[in-house]
């Protein structure tokens, strides 16, 4: 057991050292995984393992879901749908105190339901919502915080790229993971609006009310976003009722986003090549990360780390829910130093076998449901890491767009948002049915 922990610790230390030297994470994980596997067995087996892994993953039909959803997200992002969604949310909430910040959160939730990316959501919505909030003299802390926090919804509300990655790593149904993320995502929107309400209650000047919108204009605003909402309902609803699989839904979603982008006229013909290029580059980066993570995971399994962790748990005789809480605390700490995707790729292969072994004690029935519930917990923790110091990726993305606001101001503003996120995490932990209700009802 001690030997497995020592060998695995050396592997993690090697990855951190290579990361410090600015090696790409995919290369670092792959290199450490191959060398570690070779030392534990032999290098001929390690090299053979690379070829088998590349062939298996490269020919995997389920992997095609990733580039298709990425393409769908890029088409939505570049097609100008964010501005229409923000106007629709503002039409209903803008006349309330903090209404523009609430509108930003709701618009982020709707936009992330199509884009599937937190970074894209935060970067796009900052260009749309920030000028409006400054026009009404919102405090920089509340304005930037609502965008940074709202952007985190992109990795939970389906379709989510991180949920796809988790599903591929754990061999779980991507469709069920999407359904599991829906209600916690709606809960996130609700809690973020409550955080805005808390801030403006303490300091009304931080979020003045905007102009009231007449009902006629509200219906016009809804009319402008019906195609986007219809695309979301078609894709996610089709998965839910069993009309098509997650992979087929990704293809239908990408085709639908293309039709919406063409009909809106917001993209020039030459810009479509740029969208295809950007989507291809991002998909290739994620594939490389997935290859590297799988190689490193094989090394850890060969070293015996999952069995060593299970042995430690059994020796201490702690309850299953305590183990889950310890894992979540580890994720919160790792979020202070790791970027979200890197954190999930490095840790999920380690913790999933442990969580799977705890399934009977957790009392959720099917071990598959346990892993789906755990996946939602992991993504919510990852959301928290996107807005907490010192990494807070969404904070730095926003800083790159709104250059005249300090990082400290944004981190100060997001404090109420990650506090309510921790409350949401505790609720999902104590009441797993919030995440598992929709997956259990799927056709």
XYZ file of C-alpha atoms in Angstrom:
443
model
C 0.000 0.000 0.000
C 2.746 2.439 0.981
C 4.666 1.563 -2.166
C 1.624 2.387 -4.334
C 1.217 5.770 -2.627
C 4.913 6.593 -2.998
C 5.015 5.651 -6.687
C 1.818 7.591 -7.415
C 3.085 10.633 -5.482
C 6.259 10.612 -7.570
C 4.098 10.598 -10.695
C 2.047 13.599 -9.528
C 5.209 15.441 -8.484
C 6.684 14.836 -11.948
C 3.593 16.321 -13.609
C 3.753 19.388 -11.360
C 7.461 19.791 -12.143
C 6.828 19.588 -15.888
C 3.932 22.027 -15.553
C 6.281 24.412 -13.732
C 8.613 24.137 -16.733
C 5.618 25.092 -18.939
C 5.239 21.697 -20.596
C 1.751 21.176 -22.093
C -0.392 19.221 -19.644
C -1.330 16.584 -22.237
C 2.351 15.902 -22.942
C 3.210 15.909 -19.217
C 0.531 13.360 -18.305
C 1.316 11.162 -21.298
C 5.083 11.235 -20.699
C 4.818 10.473 -16.984
C 2.230 7.776 -17.686
C 4.374 6.013 -20.288
C 7.595 6.171 -18.247
C 5.811 5.077 -15.069
C 4.055 2.194 -16.824
C 7.347 1.184 -18.439
C 9.182 1.156 -15.107
C 6.454 -0.937 -13.473
C 6.254 -3.451 -16.339
C 8.552 -2.981 -19.340
C 8.878 -0.324 -22.018
C 7.781 -2.634 -24.800
C 4.432 -3.033 -23.030
C 4.282 0.726 -22.422
C 4.842 1.544 -26.107
C 2.329 -1.103 -27.129
C -0.129 0.438 -24.678
C 0.214 3.808 -26.447
C -0.690 2.322 -29.819
C -3.652 0.392 -28.429
C -4.909 3.447 -26.534
C -4.695 5.775 -29.538
C -6.491 3.242 -31.733
C -9.235 2.562 -29.174
C -9.923 6.201 -28.340
C -9.439 7.439 -31.907
C -11.981 4.955 -33.260
C -14.450 5.431 -30.416
C -17.858 6.451 -31.791
C -18.781 8.116 -28.487
C -15.851 10.547 -28.824
C -17.483 12.170 -31.840
C -19.920 13.870 -29.453
C -17.123 16.187 -28.318
C -16.236 18.069 -31.553
C -19.912 18.274 -32.540
C -20.992 19.962 -29.305
C -17.935 22.233 -29.495
C -18.921 23.253 -33.042
C -22.476 23.899 -31.847
C -21.139 26.129 -29.069
C -18.890 28.137 -31.397
C -21.724 28.714 -33.875
C -23.935 29.989 -31.046
C -21.157 32.169 -29.648
C -20.253 33.757 -32.986
C -23.849 34.007 -34.180
C -24.754 36.878 -31.846
C -27.279 34.905 -29.803
C -25.875 36.147 -26.485
C -27.110 39.691 -27.085
C -30.644 38.500 -27.853
C -30.733 36.296 -24.746
C -29.558 39.185 -22.568
C -32.235 41.497 -23.993
C -34.916 38.882 -23.281
C -33.753 38.443 -19.679
C -33.469 42.220 -19.212
C -37.024 42.741 -20.488
C -38.376 40.789 -17.502
C -35.852 41.605 -14.743
C -34.190 44.895 -15.703
C -36.576 47.186 -13.789
C -35.721 45.635 -10.399
C -32.850 46.542 -8.065
C -29.905 44.488 -9.244
C -32.053 43.538 -12.225
C -29.292 43.937 -14.785
C -27.014 41.618 -12.779
C -29.887 39.131 -12.409
C -30.525 39.401 -16.150
C -26.860 38.655 -16.739
C -27.042 35.497 -14.603
C -30.193 34.271 -16.366
C -28.768 35.083 -19.803
C -25.542 33.264 -18.894
C -27.596 30.226 -17.919
C -29.504 30.262 -21.213
C -26.389 30.923 -23.276
C -24.422 28.184 -21.516
C -27.274 25.770 -22.262
C -26.215 26.027 -25.903
C -22.499 26.868 -25.781
C -21.446 24.297 -23.145
C -18.370 26.334 -22.179
C -17.788 28.503 -19.115
C -14.967 30.493 -20.664
C -16.976 31.236 -23.822
C -19.996 32.233 -21.716
C -17.994 34.601 -19.489
C -16.058 36.165 -22.374
C -19.122 36.642 -24.585
C -21.507 37.922 -21.903
C -18.921 40.416 -20.632
C -19.057 42.197 -23.998
C -22.862 42.225 -23.940
C -23.756 42.908 -20.306
C -20.888 45.024 -18.985
C -21.623 48.167 -21.073
C -25.284 48.114 -19.958
C -24.417 47.746 -16.271
C -21.910 50.574 -16.513
C -24.513 52.759 -18.194
C -26.708 52.358 -15.098
C -23.689 52.911 -12.797
C -23.484 49.427 -11.318
C -20.526 48.849 -9.013
C -17.651 47.161 -10.829
C -17.562 44.388 -8.213
C -21.204 43.357 -8.710
C -21.149 43.799 -12.490
C -18.042 41.692 -13.063
C -18.980 39.128 -10.410
C -22.378 38.416 -11.962
C -20.686 37.711 -15.311
C -17.865 35.599 -13.839
C -20.243 33.566 -11.657
C -22.932 33.260 -14.324
C -20.303 31.988 -16.737
C -19.569 28.986 -14.495
C -23.008 27.598 -15.363
C -21.593 26.675 -18.767
C -19.926 23.533 -17.398
C -23.065 22.204 -15.689
C -26.183 23.094 -17.669
C -26.342 20.660 -20.611
C -24.837 20.270 -23.089
C -21.598 20.575 -21.117
C -18.135 19.777 -22.469
C -16.863 18.820 -19.000
C -19.787 16.441 -18.461
C -18.912 14.848 -21.816
C -15.299 14.416 -20.670
C -16.441 12.953 -17.335
C -18.766 10.557 -19.149
C -15.950 9.400 -21.445
C -13.523 8.938 -18.533
C -15.999 6.967 -16.430
C -17.850 5.211 -19.287
C -21.171 6.614 -18.083
C -24.151 7.681 -20.184
C -23.572 11.226 -21.420
C -27.324 11.632 -21.891
C -27.990 10.762 -18.237
C -25.222 13.107 -17.099
C -26.837 15.917 -19.109
C -30.191 15.240 -17.454
C -28.536 15.090 -14.025
C -26.975 18.514 -14.544
C -30.208 20.255 -15.498
C -31.922 20.755 -12.102
C -28.664 21.619 -10.238
C -27.993 24.150 -13.034
C -31.427 25.747 -12.560
C -30.732 25.764 -8.811
C -27.470 27.582 -9.572
C -29.302 30.316 -11.512
C -31.745 30.729 -8.604
C -28.996 30.909 -5.984
C -26.949 33.400 -8.037
C -29.961 35.710 -8.353
C -30.390 35.443 -4.565
C -26.721 36.417 -4.183
C -27.379 39.519 -6.320
C -30.445 40.297 -4.184
C -28.309 39.993 -1.029
C -25.680 42.395 -2.409
C -28.171 45.081 -3.503
C -30.095 44.769 -0.227
C -26.935 45.617 1.697
C -25.933 48.361 -0.741
C -28.759 49.569 -3.050
C -26.370 51.880 -4.916
C -24.372 48.902 -6.183
C -27.222 47.807 -8.475
C -29.776 50.510 -9.397
C -32.978 49.493 -11.155
C -33.148 49.892 -14.927
C -35.983 51.046 -17.140
C -39.277 49.153 -17.103
C -40.117 47.224 -20.275
C -43.695 47.082 -21.542
C -45.312 43.690 -22.098
C -45.402 44.207 -25.838
C -41.626 44.687 -25.901
C -41.194 41.654 -23.652
C -43.004 39.449 -26.138
C -40.876 40.879 -28.965
C -37.738 40.049 -26.955
C -38.958 36.484 -26.462
C -39.724 36.216 -30.160
C -36.086 37.003 -30.948
C -34.785 34.082 -28.879
C -37.336 31.389 -29.650
C -35.034 29.663 -32.152
C -32.253 29.355 -29.565
C -34.628 28.019 -26.911
C -36.175 25.653 -29.457
C -32.723 24.281 -30.313
C -32.011 23.580 -26.624
C -35.394 21.897 -26.108
C -34.946 19.850 -29.283
C -31.457 18.616 -28.356
C -31.977 17.943 -24.641
C -35.623 16.889 -25.005
C -34.668 14.469 -27.767
C -32.111 12.823 -25.467
C -34.613 12.695 -22.597
C -37.415 10.970 -24.487
C -35.018 8.618 -26.251
C -35.487 10.111 -29.713
C -31.729 9.987 -30.272
C -28.479 9.333 -28.420
C -26.159 12.043 -27.075
C -23.887 11.640 -30.103
C -26.787 11.962 -32.531
C -28.075 14.928 -30.508
C -24.689 16.624 -30.910
C -24.920 16.263 -34.679
C -28.496 17.561 -34.731
C -27.520 20.442 -32.433
C -24.566 21.468 -34.607
C -26.764 21.365 -37.703
C -29.476 23.383 -35.943
C -26.972 25.987 -34.730
C -25.658 26.298 -38.294
C -29.180 26.881 -39.651
C -29.858 29.525 -36.963
C -26.542 31.264 -37.659
C -27.222 31.345 -41.428
C -30.801 32.588 -41.011
C -29.751 35.323 -38.565
C -27.202 36.714 -41.014
C -24.808 37.602 -38.186
C -21.935 35.617 -39.652
C -20.240 36.396 -42.954
C -19.446 33.503 -45.280
C -15.698 33.865 -44.655
C -16.239 33.683 -40.862
C -17.605 30.141 -41.018
C -14.135 28.844 -41.862
C -12.810 30.571 -38.751
C -15.521 28.885 -36.642
C -14.628 25.473 -38.064
C -10.921 26.121 -37.457
C -11.429 27.251 -33.845
C -13.730 24.316 -33.067
C -11.245 21.859 -34.615
C -8.303 23.287 -32.655
C -10.176 23.109 -29.344
C -11.389 19.563 -30.048
C -7.818 18.486 -30.910
C -6.532 19.981 -27.632
C -9.187 18.143 -25.640
C -8.435 14.870 -27.446
C -4.744 15.287 -26.611
C -5.629 15.920 -22.948
C -7.849 12.848 -22.928
C -5.092 10.660 -24.421
C -2.569 11.943 -21.877
C -4.971 11.511 -18.942
C -5.792 7.944 -19.968
C -2.072 7.052 -20.171
C -1.488 8.518 -16.720
C -4.561 6.713 -15.379
C -3.205 3.373 -16.660
C 0.041 4.041 -14.785
C -1.828 4.817 -11.525
C -3.955 1.693 -11.873
C -0.841 -0.386 -12.492
C 0.770 1.184 -9.425
C -2.260 0.164 -7.368
C -3.344 3.620 -6.181
C -7.154 2.977 -6.209
C -6.716 -0.184 -4.109
C -4.361 1.641 -1.736
C -6.884 4.433 -1.185
C -9.668 1.902 -0.579
C -7.466 0.105 1.955
C -6.853 3.360 3.811
C -10.589 4.075 3.939
C -11.298 0.595 5.294
C -8.607 0.933 7.965
C -10.078 4.190 9.262
C -13.644 2.803 9.128
C -15.242 6.101 8.062
C -18.686 6.338 6.494
C -19.186 6.600 2.743
C -20.628 10.116 2.939
C -17.566 11.209 4.964
C -15.320 9.885 2.201
C -17.298 11.875 -0.386
C -16.932 15.015 1.776
C -13.160 14.469 2.042
C -12.920 14.093 -1.752
C -14.892 17.331 -2.244
C -12.586 19.189 0.153
C -9.609 17.883 -1.844
C -11.240 19.221 -5.010
C -11.753 22.642 -3.423
C -8.070 22.742 -2.419
C -6.911 21.531 -5.846
C -9.071 24.220 -7.432
C -6.780 26.811 -5.856
C -3.842 25.637 -7.985
C -5.269 23.702 -10.961
C -7.374 24.757 -13.940
C -10.756 22.977 -13.998
C -10.245 20.631 -16.962
C -6.779 19.626 -15.738
C -8.164 18.925 -12.279
C -10.889 16.620 -13.588
C -8.601 14.756 -15.971
C -6.041 14.126 -13.222
C -8.379 13.151 -10.395
C -11.470 11.451 -11.813
C -9.617 8.223 -12.773
C -8.357 8.023 -9.169
C -11.533 8.765 -7.247
C -14.136 7.013 -9.414
C -13.077 3.414 -8.503
C -13.160 4.453 -4.843
C -16.615 6.015 -5.125
C -17.872 2.992 -7.063
C -16.792 0.701 -4.231
C -18.835 2.822 -1.800
C -22.045 2.477 -3.845
C -23.718 -0.172 -1.617
C -23.181 1.922 1.520
C -24.441 5.134 -0.129
C -27.791 3.437 -0.710
C -28.547 4.937 -4.121
C -29.121 1.561 -5.732
C -27.438 1.205 -9.111
C -23.663 2.060 -8.984
C -24.203 3.896 -12.284
C -26.452 6.410 -10.474
C -23.776 6.869 -7.806
C -21.192 7.808 -10.439
C -23.640 10.176 -12.157
C -24.411 11.872 -8.820
C -20.692 12.075 -8.033
C -20.060 13.593 -11.465
C -22.495 16.432 -10.735
C -20.812 17.037 -7.357
C -17.425 17.195 -9.092
C -18.687 19.680 -11.685
C -20.268 21.924 -9.011
C -16.964 21.915 -7.099
C -15.229 22.769 -10.364
C -17.639 25.686 -10.802
C -16.509 26.977 -7.408
C -12.857 26.729 -8.460
C -13.580 28.898 -11.521
C -14.317 31.941 -9.317
C -12.149 31.404 -6.236
C -8.587 32.728 -5.756
C -5.839 32.379 -6.696
C -6.559 30.692 -10.080
C -10.228 31.592 -10.672
C -10.054 31.105 -14.437
C -13.313 32.954 -15.165
C -12.042 35.924 -13.153
C -8.923 36.200 -15.276
C -10.906 35.700 -18.503
C -13.097 38.612 -17.442
C -10.059 40.672 -16.479
C -8.735 40.187 -20.010
C -11.926 41.726 -21.421
C -12.569 44.416 -18.770
C -9.021 45.659 -18.366
C -9.780 48.667 -16.132
C -11.147 46.538 -13.259
C -8.637 44.976 -10.877
C -8.546 41.246 -10.185
C -9.016 42.013 -6.475
C -12.266 43.858 -7.192
C -13.638 40.886 -9.151
C -12.613 38.375 -6.469
C -14.265 40.563 -3.822
C -17.457 40.716 -5.862
C -17.712 36.952 -6.433
C -17.513 36.099 -2.720
C -21.327 35.888 -2.202
C -21.582 33.771 -5.342
C -19.152 31.049 -4.279
C -20.712 31.075 -0.793
C -24.126 30.180 -2.286
C -22.333 27.644 -4.503
C -21.084 25.843 -1.391
C -24.654 25.845 -0.040
C -25.845 24.383 -3.352
C -23.110 21.737 -3.192
C -24.232 20.751 0.330
C -27.872 20.477 -0.818
C -26.974 18.193 -3.744
C -24.753 16.145 -1.413
C -27.532 15.669 1.144
C -30.352 15.272 -1.394
C -28.997 13.231 -4.347
C -32.506 13.014 -5.850
C -32.077 16.601 -7.109
C -29.483 15.309 -9.563
C -30.892 11.815 -10.083
C -34.603 12.521 -10.577
C -34.447 13.278 -14.307
C -31.938 10.502 -15.221
C -34.086 7.928 -13.401
C -37.135 9.052 -15.434
C -35.452 8.905 -18.844
C -36.857 6.706 -21.588
